[in-house]
mmCIF file of N, CA and C in Angstrom:
data_model
loop_
_atom_site.group_PDB
_atom_site.id
_atom_site.type_symbol
_atom_site.label_atom_id
_atom_site.label_comp_id
_atom_site.label_asym_id
_atom_site.label_seq_id
_atom_site.Cartn_x
_atom_site.Cartn_y
_atom_site.Cartn_z
ATOM 1 N N MET A 1 -4.687 26.988 -2.940
ATOM 2 C CA MET A 1 -5.212 26.313 -1.776
ATOM 3 C C MET A 1 -4.466 24.998 -1.571
ATOM 4 N N PHE A 2 -4.211 24.655 -0.337
ATOM 5 C CA PHE A 2 -3.553 23.391 -0.052
ATOM 6 C C PHE A 2 -4.197 22.740 1.156
ATOM 7 N N LEU A 3 -3.937 21.466 1.292
ATOM 8 C CA LEU A 3 -4.517 20.678 2.373
ATOM 9 C C LEU A 3 -3.441 20.417 3.411
ATOM 10 N N LEU A 4 -3.711 20.769 4.646
ATOM 11 C CA LEU A 4 -2.775 20.501 5.730
ATOM 12 C C LEU A 4 -2.944 19.059 6.175
ATOM 13 N N ILE A 5 -1.859 18.316 6.202
ATOM 14 C CA ILE A 5 -1.915 16.914 6.599
ATOM 15 C C ILE A 5 -1.223 16.767 7.939
ATOM 16 N N GLN A 6 -1.976 16.328 8.921
ATOM 17 C CA GLN A 6 -1.461 16.169 10.279
ATOM 18 C C GLN A 6 -0.506 14.979 10.359
ATOM 19 N N GLU A 7 0.502 15.084 11.215
ATOM 20 C CA GLU A 7 1.331 13.927 11.527
ATOM 21 C C GLU A 7 0.462 12.959 12.315
ATOM 22 N N THR A 8 0.487 11.712 11.946
ATOM 23 C CA THR A 8 -0.408 10.723 12.536
ATOM 24 C C THR A 8 0.378 9.496 12.958
ATOM 25 N N GLU A 9 -0.018 8.905 14.075
ATOM 26 C CA GLU A 9 0.486 7.584 14.439
ATOM 27 C C GLU A 9 -0.402 6.584 13.713
ATOM 28 N N TYR A 10 0.179 5.793 12.838
ATOM 29 C CA TYR A 10 -0.620 4.891 12.021
ATOM 30 C C TYR A 10 -0.797 3.534 12.693
ATOM 31 N N SER A 11 -1.963 2.928 12.455
ATOM 32 C CA SER A 11 -2.286 1.621 13.037
ATOM 33 C C SER A 11 -1.466 0.508 12.414
ATOM 34 N N CYS A 12 -1.087 0.688 11.153
ATOM 35 C CA CYS A 12 -0.337 -0.346 10.452
ATOM 36 C C CYS A 12 0.646 0.311 9.493
ATOM 37 N N VAL A 13 1.911 -0.085 9.583
ATOM 38 C CA VAL A 13 2.946 0.410 8.681
ATOM 39 C C VAL A 13 3.581 -0.809 8.017
ATOM 40 N N ILE A 14 3.552 -0.825 6.689
ATOM 41 C CA ILE A 14 4.062 -1.955 5.914
ATOM 42 C C ILE A 14 5.213 -1.457 5.053
ATOM 43 N N LYS A 15 6.342 -2.135 5.130
ATOM 44 C CA LYS A 15 7.466 -1.836 4.236
ATOM 45 C C LYS A 15 7.672 -3.056 3.361
ATOM 46 N N LEU A 16 7.803 -2.828 2.058
ATOM 47 C CA LEU A 16 8.020 -3.927 1.130
ATOM 48 C C LEU A 16 8.792 -3.421 -0.077
ATOM 49 N N PRO A 17 9.369 -4.338 -0.859
ATOM 50 C CA PRO A 17 10.081 -3.898 -2.057
ATOM 51 C C PRO A 17 9.137 -3.131 -2.987
ATOM 52 N N SER A 18 9.594 -2.001 -3.491
ATOM 53 C CA SER A 18 8.725 -1.162 -4.319
ATOM 54 C C SER A 18 8.322 -1.871 -5.609
ATOM 55 N N ALA A 19 9.215 -2.682 -6.176
ATOM 56 C CA ALA A 19 8.872 -3.415 -7.401
ATOM 57 C C ALA A 19 7.771 -4.436 -7.135
ATOM 58 N N GLU A 20 7.784 -5.039 -5.956
ATOM 59 C CA GLU A 20 6.741 -5.994 -5.568
ATOM 60 C C GLU A 20 5.392 -5.281 -5.440
ATOM 61 N N PHE A 21 5.379 -4.107 -4.818
ATOM 62 C CA PHE A 21 4.146 -3.333 -4.679
ATOM 63 C C PHE A 21 3.609 -2.940 -6.055
ATOM 64 N N ALA A 22 4.491 -2.527 -6.958
ATOM 65 C CA ALA A 22 4.071 -2.152 -8.314
ATOM 66 C C ALA A 22 3.457 -3.353 -9.029
ATOM 67 N N ARG A 23 4.066 -4.522 -8.882
ATOM 68 C CA ARG A 23 3.553 -5.738 -9.519
ATOM 69 C C ARG A 23 2.178 -6.098 -8.960
ATOM 70 N N ILE A 24 2.033 -6.011 -7.638
ATOM 71 C CA ILE A 24 0.750 -6.325 -6.995
ATOM 72 C C ILE A 24 -0.346 -5.391 -7.518
ATOM 73 N N CYS A 25 -0.075 -4.099 -7.554
ATOM 74 C CA CYS A 25 -1.076 -3.130 -8.031
ATOM 75 C C CYS A 25 -1.432 -3.385 -9.492
ATOM 76 N N ARG A 26 -0.422 -3.640 -10.309
ATOM 77 C CA ARG A 26 -0.653 -3.898 -11.732
ATOM 78 C C ARG A 26 -1.485 -5.171 -11.921
ATOM 79 N N ASP A 27 -1.098 -6.252 -11.231
ATOM 80 C CA ASP A 27 -1.811 -7.526 -11.382
ATOM 81 C C ASP A 27 -3.250 -7.429 -10.895
ATOM 82 N N LEU A 28 -3.455 -6.816 -9.731
ATOM 83 C CA LEU A 28 -4.807 -6.751 -9.173
ATOM 84 C C LEU A 28 -5.718 -5.816 -9.963
ATOM 85 N N SER A 29 -5.142 -4.846 -10.670
ATOM 86 C CA SER A 29 -5.976 -3.931 -11.457
ATOM 87 C C SER A 29 -6.645 -4.656 -12.621
ATOM 88 N N GLN A 30 -6.168 -5.868 -12.960
ATOM 89 C CA GLN A 30 -6.806 -6.671 -14.004
ATOM 90 C C GLN A 30 -8.131 -7.263 -13.523
ATOM 91 N N PHE A 31 -8.332 -7.311 -12.211
ATOM 92 C CA PHE A 31 -9.510 -7.953 -11.638
ATOM 93 C C PHE A 31 -10.611 -6.978 -11.242
ATOM 94 N N GLY A 32 -10.259 -5.759 -10.896
ATOM 95 C CA GLY A 32 -11.283 -4.815 -10.465
ATOM 96 C C GLY A 32 -10.730 -3.410 -10.381
ATOM 97 N N GLU A 33 -11.612 -2.469 -10.060
ATOM 98 C CA GLU A 33 -11.217 -1.063 -9.980
ATOM 99 C C GLU A 33 -10.712 -0.672 -8.608
ATOM 100 N N SER A 34 -10.884 -1.572 -7.633
ATOM 101 C CA SER A 34 -10.472 -1.276 -6.258
ATOM 102 C C SER A 34 -9.565 -2.369 -5.724
ATOM 103 N N ILE A 35 -8.642 -1.965 -4.874
ATOM 104 C CA ILE A 35 -7.784 -2.912 -4.162
ATOM 105 C C ILE A 35 -8.083 -2.765 -2.680
ATOM 106 N N VAL A 36 -8.337 -3.903 -2.037
ATOM 107 C CA VAL A 36 -8.552 -3.926 -0.594
ATOM 108 C C VAL A 36 -7.223 -4.306 0.047
ATOM 109 N N ILE A 37 -6.749 -3.491 0.973
ATOM 110 C CA ILE A 37 -5.516 -3.796 1.704
ATOM 111 C C ILE A 37 -5.910 -4.100 3.139
ATOM 112 N N SER A 38 -5.583 -5.320 3.583
ATOM 113 C CA SER A 38 -5.901 -5.761 4.946
ATOM 114 C C SER A 38 -4.607 -6.048 5.683
ATOM 115 N N CYS A 39 -4.444 -5.411 6.820
ATOM 116 C CA CYS A 39 -3.252 -5.607 7.643
ATOM 117 C C CYS A 39 -3.671 -6.315 8.927
ATOM 118 N N THR A 40 -3.085 -7.488 9.166
ATOM 119 C CA THR A 40 -3.359 -8.249 10.388
ATOM 120 C C THR A 40 -2.036 -8.719 10.965
ATOM 121 N N LYS A 41 -2.096 -9.391 12.108
ATOM 122 C CA LYS A 41 -0.842 -9.860 12.704
ATOM 123 C C LYS A 41 -0.184 -10.948 11.855
ATOM 124 N N GLU A 42 -0.964 -11.599 10.980
ATOM 125 C CA GLU A 42 -0.387 -12.611 10.082
ATOM 126 C C GLU A 42 0.398 -11.985 8.928
ATOM 127 N N GLY A 43 0.119 -10.729 8.618
ATOM 128 C CA GLY A 43 0.784 -10.068 7.502
ATOM 129 C C GLY A 43 -0.163 -9.115 6.807
ATOM 130 N N VAL A 44 0.050 -8.930 5.514
ATOM 131 C CA VAL A 44 -0.783 -8.007 4.748
ATOM 132 C C VAL A 44 -1.366 -8.751 3.551
ATOM 133 N N LYS A 45 -2.644 -8.464 3.261
ATOM 134 C CA LYS A 45 -3.315 -9.096 2.131
ATOM 135 C C LYS A 45 -3.838 -8.008 1.211
ATOM 136 N N PHE A 46 -3.526 -8.170 -0.081
ATOM 137 C CA PHE A 46 -4.039 -7.288 -1.123
ATOM 138 C C PHE A 46 -5.061 -8.101 -1.906
ATOM 139 N N SER A 47 -6.250 -7.552 -2.133
ATOM 140 C CA SER A 47 -7.247 -8.313 -2.883
ATOM 141 C C SER A 47 -8.063 -7.397 -3.777
ATOM 142 N N ALA A 48 -8.597 -8.005 -4.843
ATOM 143 C CA ALA A 48 -9.454 -7.291 -5.784
ATOM 144 C C ALA A 48 -10.486 -8.273 -6.304
ATOM 145 N N ALA A 49 -11.652 -7.761 -6.646
ATOM 146 C CA ALA A 49 -12.719 -8.598 -7.186
ATOM 147 C C ALA A 49 -13.389 -7.865 -8.334
ATOM 148 N N GLY A 50 -13.826 -8.642 -9.314
ATOM 149 C CA GLY A 50 -14.508 -8.052 -10.459
ATOM 150 C C GLY A 50 -15.278 -9.105 -11.218
ATOM 151 N N ASP A 51 -15.671 -8.775 -12.438
ATOM 152 C CA ASP A 51 -16.480 -9.675 -13.261
ATOM 153 C C ASP A 51 -15.755 -10.976 -13.601
ATOM 154 N N ILE A 52 -14.440 -10.922 -13.748
ATOM 155 C CA ILE A 52 -13.716 -12.138 -14.142
ATOM 156 C C ILE A 52 -13.260 -12.979 -12.959
ATOM 157 N N GLY A 53 -13.479 -12.503 -11.752
ATOM 158 C CA GLY A 53 -13.114 -13.292 -10.579
ATOM 159 C C GLY A 53 -12.494 -12.442 -9.491
ATOM 160 N N THR A 54 -11.851 -13.129 -8.552
ATOM 161 C CA THR A 54 -11.193 -12.438 -7.445
ATOM 162 C C THR A 54 -9.731 -12.853 -7.393
ATOM 163 N N ALA A 55 -8.923 -11.996 -6.821
ATOM 164 C CA ALA A 55 -7.499 -12.293 -6.655
ATOM 165 C C ALA A 55 -7.068 -11.835 -5.273
ATOM 166 N N ASN A 56 -6.241 -12.644 -4.635
ATOM 167 C CA ASN A 56 -5.686 -12.317 -3.321
ATOM 168 C C ASN A 56 -4.186 -12.530 -3.356
ATOM 169 N N ILE A 57 -3.450 -11.595 -2.814
ATOM 170 C CA ILE A 57 -1.999 -11.740 -2.675
ATOM 171 C C ILE A 57 -1.675 -11.473 -1.218
ATOM 172 N N LYS A 58 -1.082 -12.475 -0.565
ATOM 173 C CA LYS A 58 -0.739 -12.338 0.850
ATOM 174 C C LYS A 58 0.773 -12.245 0.992
ATOM 175 N N LEU A 59 1.210 -11.317 1.835
ATOM 176 C CA LEU A 59 2.627 -11.177 2.150
ATOM 177 C C LEU A 59 2.787 -11.320 3.654
ATOM 178 N N ALA A 60 3.674 -12.220 4.049
ATOM 179 C CA ALA A 60 3.980 -12.376 5.470
ATOM 180 C C ALA A 60 5.271 -11.627 5.753
ATOM 181 N N GLN A 61 5.443 -11.244 6.992
ATOM 182 C CA GLN A 61 6.678 -10.574 7.382
ATOM 183 C C GLN A 61 7.842 -11.534 7.166
ATOM 184 N N THR A 62 8.926 -11.031 6.586
ATOM 185 C CA THR A 62 10.083 -11.884 6.340
ATOM 186 C C THR A 62 10.962 -11.924 7.580
ATOM 187 N N ALA A 63 11.451 -13.122 7.890
ATOM 188 C CA ALA A 63 12.293 -13.292 9.076
ATOM 189 C C ALA A 63 13.713 -12.804 8.791
ATOM 190 N N THR A 64 14.322 -13.345 7.758
ATOM 191 C CA THR A 64 15.681 -12.926 7.405
ATOM 192 C C THR A 64 15.788 -12.767 5.895
ATOM 193 N N VAL A 65 16.528 -11.763 5.488
ATOM 194 C CA VAL A 65 16.789 -11.530 4.067
ATOM 195 C C VAL A 65 18.232 -11.084 3.913
ATOM 196 N N ASP A 66 18.781 -11.313 2.726
ATOM 197 C CA ASP A 66 20.155 -10.888 2.464
ATOM 198 C C ASP A 66 20.257 -9.366 2.376
ATOM 199 N N LYS A 67 19.278 -8.755 1.721
ATOM 200 C CA LYS A 67 19.288 -7.303 1.567
ATOM 201 C C LYS A 67 18.049 -6.728 2.238
ATOM 202 N N GLU A 68 18.245 -5.657 3.005
ATOM 203 C CA GLU A 68 17.135 -5.049 3.750
ATOM 204 C C GLU A 68 16.003 -4.598 2.833
ATOM 205 N N GLU A 69 16.356 -4.116 1.618
ATOM 206 C CA GLU A 69 15.301 -3.623 0.728
ATOM 207 C C GLU A 69 14.410 -4.736 0.173
ATOM 208 N N ASP A 70 14.829 -6.003 0.343
ATOM 209 C CA ASP A 70 13.998 -7.134 -0.092
ATOM 210 C C ASP A 70 13.034 -7.598 0.992
ATOM 211 N N ALA A 71 13.121 -7.008 2.165
ATOM 212 C CA ALA A 71 12.318 -7.455 3.309
ATOM 213 C C ALA A 71 10.881 -6.947 3.222
ATOM 214 N N VAL A 72 9.989 -7.725 3.830
ATOM 215 C CA VAL A 72 8.615 -7.282 4.066
ATOM 216 C C VAL A 72 8.483 -7.131 5.572
ATOM 217 N N MET A 73 8.179 -5.912 6.026
ATOM 218 C CA MET A 73 8.027 -5.655 7.456
ATOM 219 C C MET A 73 6.635 -5.102 7.720
ATOM 220 N N VAL A 74 5.981 -5.664 8.732
ATOM 221 C CA VAL A 74 4.641 -5.217 9.108
ATOM 222 C C VAL A 74 4.672 -4.817 10.575
ATOM 223 N N ASP A 75 4.397 -3.540 10.838
ATOM 224 C CA ASP A 75 4.319 -3.035 12.211
ATOM 225 C C ASP A 75 2.859 -2.671 12.458
ATOM 226 N N MET A 76 2.144 -3.540 13.192
ATOM 227 C CA MET A 76 0.707 -3.370 13.360
ATOM 228 C C MET A 76 0.337 -3.113 14.809
ATOM 229 N N GLN A 77 -0.377 -2.018 15.050
ATOM 230 C CA GLN A 77 -0.924 -1.733 16.377
ATOM 231 C C GLN A 77 -2.333 -2.303 16.494
ATOM 232 N N GLU A 78 -3.091 -2.204 15.402
ATOM 233 C CA GLU A 78 -4.438 -2.769 15.347
ATOM 234 C C GLU A 78 -4.729 -3.158 13.898
ATOM 235 N N PRO A 79 -5.567 -4.188 13.689
ATOM 236 C CA PRO A 79 -5.889 -4.597 12.314
ATOM 237 C C PRO A 79 -6.606 -3.477 11.561
ATOM 238 N N VAL A 80 -6.282 -3.345 10.282
ATOM 239 C CA VAL A 80 -6.895 -2.316 9.437
ATOM 240 C C VAL A 80 -7.229 -2.942 8.087
ATOM 241 N N THR A 81 -8.416 -2.658 7.579
ATOM 242 C CA THR A 81 -8.800 -3.060 6.224
ATOM 243 C C THR A 81 -9.411 -1.850 5.536
ATOM 244 N N LEU A 82 -8.797 -1.444 4.427
ATOM 245 C CA LEU A 82 -9.271 -0.277 3.680
ATOM 246 C C LEU A 82 -9.273 -0.590 2.185
ATOM 247 N N THR A 83 -10.117 0.114 1.448
ATOM 248 C CA THR A 83 -10.255 -0.084 0.001
ATOM 249 C C THR A 83 -9.807 1.180 -0.726
ATOM 250 N N PHE A 84 -9.008 0.981 -1.785
ATOM 251 C CA PHE A 84 -8.466 2.109 -2.540
ATOM 252 C C PHE A 84 -8.659 1.899 -4.035
ATOM 253 N N ALA A 85 -8.702 3.000 -4.781
ATOM 254 C CA ALA A 85 -8.852 2.945 -6.233
ATOM 255 C C ALA A 85 -7.544 2.488 -6.875
ATOM 256 N N CYS A 86 -7.628 1.440 -7.698
ATOM 257 C CA CYS A 86 -6.456 0.918 -8.423
ATOM 258 C C CYS A 86 -5.782 1.997 -9.259
ATOM 259 N N LYS A 87 -6.606 2.808 -9.889
ATOM 260 C CA LYS A 87 -6.100 3.825 -10.809
ATOM 261 C C LYS A 87 -5.026 4.681 -10.147
ATOM 262 N N TYR A 88 -5.304 5.125 -8.931
ATOM 263 C CA TYR A 88 -4.364 6.016 -8.249
ATOM 264 C C TYR A 88 -3.159 5.261 -7.707
ATOM 265 N N LEU A 89 -3.377 4.060 -7.174
ATOM 266 C CA LEU A 89 -2.240 3.270 -6.686
ATOM 267 C C LEU A 89 -1.266 2.992 -7.826
ATOM 268 N N ASN A 90 -1.791 2.688 -9.016
ATOM 269 C CA ASN A 90 -0.918 2.445 -10.164
ATOM 270 C C ASN A 90 -0.170 3.706 -10.589
ATOM 271 N N MET A 91 -0.793 4.873 -10.422
ATOM 272 C CA MET A 91 -0.076 6.128 -10.709
ATOM 273 C C MET A 91 1.079 6.309 -9.721
ATOM 274 N N PHE A 92 0.822 6.001 -8.452
ATOM 275 C CA PHE A 92 1.855 6.164 -7.429
ATOM 276 C C PHE A 92 3.065 5.282 -7.720
ATOM 277 N N THR A 93 2.824 4.084 -8.271
ATOM 278 C CA THR A 93 3.932 3.143 -8.485
ATOM 279 C C THR A 93 4.899 3.614 -9.568
ATOM 280 N N LYS A 94 4.573 4.690 -10.245
ATOM 281 C CA LYS A 94 5.522 5.244 -11.223
ATOM 282 C C LYS A 94 6.790 5.751 -10.532
ATOM 283 N N ALA A 95 6.752 5.919 -9.212
ATOM 284 C CA ALA A 95 7.937 6.333 -8.447
ATOM 285 C C ALA A 95 8.832 5.144 -8.085
ATOM 286 N N THR A 96 8.448 3.928 -8.469
ATOM 287 C CA THR A 96 9.206 2.720 -8.124
ATOM 288 C C THR A 96 10.703 2.808 -8.449
ATOM 289 N N PRO A 97 11.107 3.318 -9.632
ATOM 290 C CA PRO A 97 12.548 3.362 -9.936
ATOM 291 C C PRO A 97 13.362 4.245 -8.989
ATOM 292 N N LEU A 98 12.700 5.118 -8.236
ATOM 293 C CA LEU A 98 13.408 6.054 -7.366
ATOM 294 C C LEU A 98 13.837 5.450 -6.037
ATOM 295 N N SER A 99 13.215 4.334 -5.640
ATOM 296 C CA SER A 99 13.483 3.776 -4.319
ATOM 297 C C SER A 99 13.290 2.262 -4.336
ATOM 298 N N PRO A 100 14.199 1.521 -3.689
ATOM 299 C CA PRO A 100 14.048 0.061 -3.670
ATOM 300 C C PRO A 100 12.917 -0.415 -2.767
ATOM 301 N N GLN A 101 12.481 0.444 -1.838
ATOM 302 C CA GLN A 101 11.442 0.044 -0.902
ATOM 303 C C GLN A 101 10.349 1.097 -0.829
ATOM 304 N N VAL A 102 9.131 0.637 -0.528
ATOM 305 C CA VAL A 102 8.001 1.544 -0.345
ATOM 306 C C VAL A 102 7.423 1.288 1.040
ATOM 307 N N CYS A 103 6.914 2.341 1.649
ATOM 308 C CA CYS A 103 6.306 2.238 2.976
ATOM 309 C C CYS A 103 4.840 2.657 2.859
ATOM 310 N N LEU A 104 3.939 1.755 3.276
ATOM 311 C CA LEU A 104 2.504 2.035 3.277
ATOM 312 C C LEU A 104 2.065 2.234 4.714
ATOM 313 N N SER A 105 1.447 3.357 5.018
ATOM 314 C CA SER A 105 0.974 3.643 6.378
ATOM 315 C C SER A 105 -0.540 3.784 6.346
ATOM 316 N N MET A 106 -1.221 2.993 7.206
ATOM 317 C CA MET A 106 -2.682 2.958 7.195
ATOM 318 C C MET A 106 -3.253 3.080 8.599
ATOM 319 N N SER A 107 -4.382 3.750 8.691
ATOM 320 C CA SER A 107 -5.214 3.801 9.894
ATOM 321 C C SER A 107 -6.653 3.880 9.428
ATOM 322 N N PRO A 108 -7.593 3.431 10.269
ATOM 323 C CA PRO A 108 -9.000 3.524 9.862
ATOM 324 C C PRO A 108 -9.402 4.975 9.582
ATOM 325 N N ASP A 109 -10.115 5.168 8.490
ATOM 326 C CA ASP A 109 -10.729 6.462 8.155
ATOM 327 C C ASP A 109 -9.762 7.621 7.943
ATOM 328 N N VAL A 110 -8.491 7.324 7.664
ATOM 329 C CA VAL A 110 -7.565 8.392 7.271
ATOM 330 C C VAL A 110 -6.893 7.966 5.966
ATOM 331 N N PRO A 111 -6.368 8.922 5.213
ATOM 332 C CA PRO A 111 -5.739 8.552 3.944
ATOM 333 C C PRO A 111 -4.536 7.617 4.123
ATOM 334 N N LEU A 112 -4.375 6.740 3.148
ATOM 335 C CA LEU A 112 -3.195 5.885 3.044
ATOM 336 C C LEU A 112 -2.014 6.776 2.668
ATOM 337 N N VAL A 113 -0.848 6.502 3.252
ATOM 338 C CA VAL A 113 0.372 7.196 2.854
ATOM 339 C C VAL A 113 1.256 6.181 2.138
ATOM 340 N N VAL A 114 1.645 6.505 0.905
ATOM 341 C CA VAL A 114 2.560 5.674 0.126
ATOM 342 C C VAL A 114 3.841 6.486 0.019
ATOM 343 N N GLU A 115 4.909 6.007 0.681
ATOM 344 C CA GLU A 115 6.142 6.796 0.770
ATOM 345 C C GLU A 115 7.323 6.069 0.138
ATOM 346 N N TYR A 116 7.997 6.786 -0.749
ATOM 347 C CA TYR A 116 9.232 6.306 -1.367
ATOM 348 C C TYR A 116 10.366 7.175 -0.843
ATOM 349 N N LYS A 117 11.310 6.569 -0.114
ATOM 350 C CA LYS A 117 12.475 7.320 0.369
ATOM 351 C C LYS A 117 13.527 7.341 -0.744
ATOM 352 N N ILE A 118 14.020 8.538 -1.039
ATOM 353 C CA ILE A 118 15.012 8.698 -2.094
ATOM 354 C C ILE A 118 16.338 9.034 -1.430
ATOM 355 N N GLU A 119 17.290 8.139 -1.573
ATOM 356 C CA GLU A 119 18.571 8.253 -0.881
ATOM 357 C C GLU A 119 19.237 9.601 -1.145
ATOM 358 N N ASP A 120 19.689 10.233 -0.072
ATOM 359 C CA ASP A 120 20.424 11.500 -0.108
ATOM 360 C C ASP A 120 19.613 12.701 -0.614
ATOM 361 N N ILE A 121 18.345 12.501 -0.937
ATOM 362 C CA ILE A 121 17.538 13.615 -1.439
ATOM 363 C C ILE A 121 16.363 13.902 -0.515
ATOM 364 N N GLY A 122 15.621 12.873 -0.159
ATOM 365 C CA GLY A 122 14.422 13.071 0.660
ATOM 366 C C GLY A 122 13.430 11.955 0.428
ATOM 367 N N HIS A 123 12.192 12.331 0.143
ATOM 368 C CA HIS A 123 11.157 11.320 -0.065
ATOM 369 C C HIS A 123 10.021 11.892 -0.903
ATOM 370 N N ILE A 124 9.232 10.980 -1.448
ATOM 371 C CA ILE A 124 7.980 11.338 -2.110
ATOM 372 C C ILE A 124 6.887 10.643 -1.326
ATOM 373 N N ARG A 125 5.876 11.400 -0.932
ATOM 374 C CA ARG A 125 4.728 10.818 -0.230
ATOM 375 C C ARG A 125 3.460 11.113 -1.020
ATOM 376 N N TYR A 126 2.713 10.057 -1.258
ATOM 377 C CA TYR A 126 1.396 10.191 -1.875
ATOM 378 C C TYR A 126 0.357 9.874 -0.810
ATOM 379 N N TYR A 127 -0.732 10.613 -0.817
ATOM 380 C CA TYR A 127 -1.834 10.383 0.125
ATOM 381 C C TYR A 127 -3.073 10.025 -0.681
ATOM 382 N N LEU A 128 -3.759 8.968 -0.258
ATOM 383 C CA LEU A 128 -4.958 8.533 -0.970
ATOM 384 C C LEU A 128 -6.048 8.184 0.028
ATOM 385 N N ALA A 129 -7.177 8.882 -0.091
ATOM 386 C CA ALA A 129 -8.307 8.605 0.799
ATOM 387 C C ALA A 129 -8.911 7.248 0.453
ATOM 388 N N PRO A 130 -9.336 6.508 1.468
ATOM 389 C CA PRO A 130 -9.965 5.211 1.192
ATOM 390 C C PRO A 130 -11.343 5.401 0.571
ATOM 391 N N ARG A 131 -11.756 4.396 -0.186
ATOM 392 C CA ARG A 131 -13.120 4.396 -0.717
ATOM 393 C C ARG A 131 -14.072 4.117 0.424
ATOM 394 N N ILE A 132 -15.194 4.801 0.404
ATOM 395 C CA ILE A 132 -16.196 4.628 1.456
ATOM 396 C C ILE A 132 -17.437 4.012 0.834
ATOM 397 N N GLY A 133 -17.970 2.976 1.448
ATOM 398 C CA GLY A 133 -19.220 2.376 0.982
ATOM 399 C C GLY A 133 -19.099 1.771 -0.397
ATOM 400 N N ASP A 134 -20.143 1.931 -1.216
ATOM 401 C CA ASP A 134 -20.215 1.294 -2.534
ATOM 402 C C ASP A 134 -19.998 2.282 -3.669
ATOM 403 N N GLU A 135 -18.959 3.091 -3.564
ATOM 404 C CA GLU A 135 -18.662 4.032 -4.642
ATOM 405 C C GLU A 135 -18.262 3.253 -5.884
ATOM 406 N N ASP A 136 -18.655 3.734 -7.052
ATOM 407 C CA ASP A 136 -18.334 3.029 -8.288
ATOM 408 C C ASP A 136 -17.029 3.491 -8.916
ATOM 409 N N ASN A 137 -16.592 4.724 -8.623
ATOM 410 C CA ASN A 137 -15.340 5.163 -9.235
ATOM 411 C C ASN A 137 -14.570 6.080 -8.346
#
């Protein structure tokens, strides 16, 4: 059995260095089991909260960079805020060595797409449904 995934126009598409995304997921997993990703016209914010406190990491779109793979690009049609399980995001980041950049595509109430483009081969796409309500795991 397999799940058919429709092509979707996403409300927010974020491109950032894959190593930076891996670091953010790793660091925020120390604070809680969930990461909240908020995309606004100011940029993207990753946050987590838990017993030891809260952590926020904000990335603004970069104006100019020497190398394209070091850029942070945010293409937003509408603001989106979704919550995801750290456990799975950290599993996805194991693909970091395969690509210098990662693309996160988000829309309300649809799975997050985490895409690593692999030069001359293709891509790896992971899909992760957002957490709904007050789920514990």
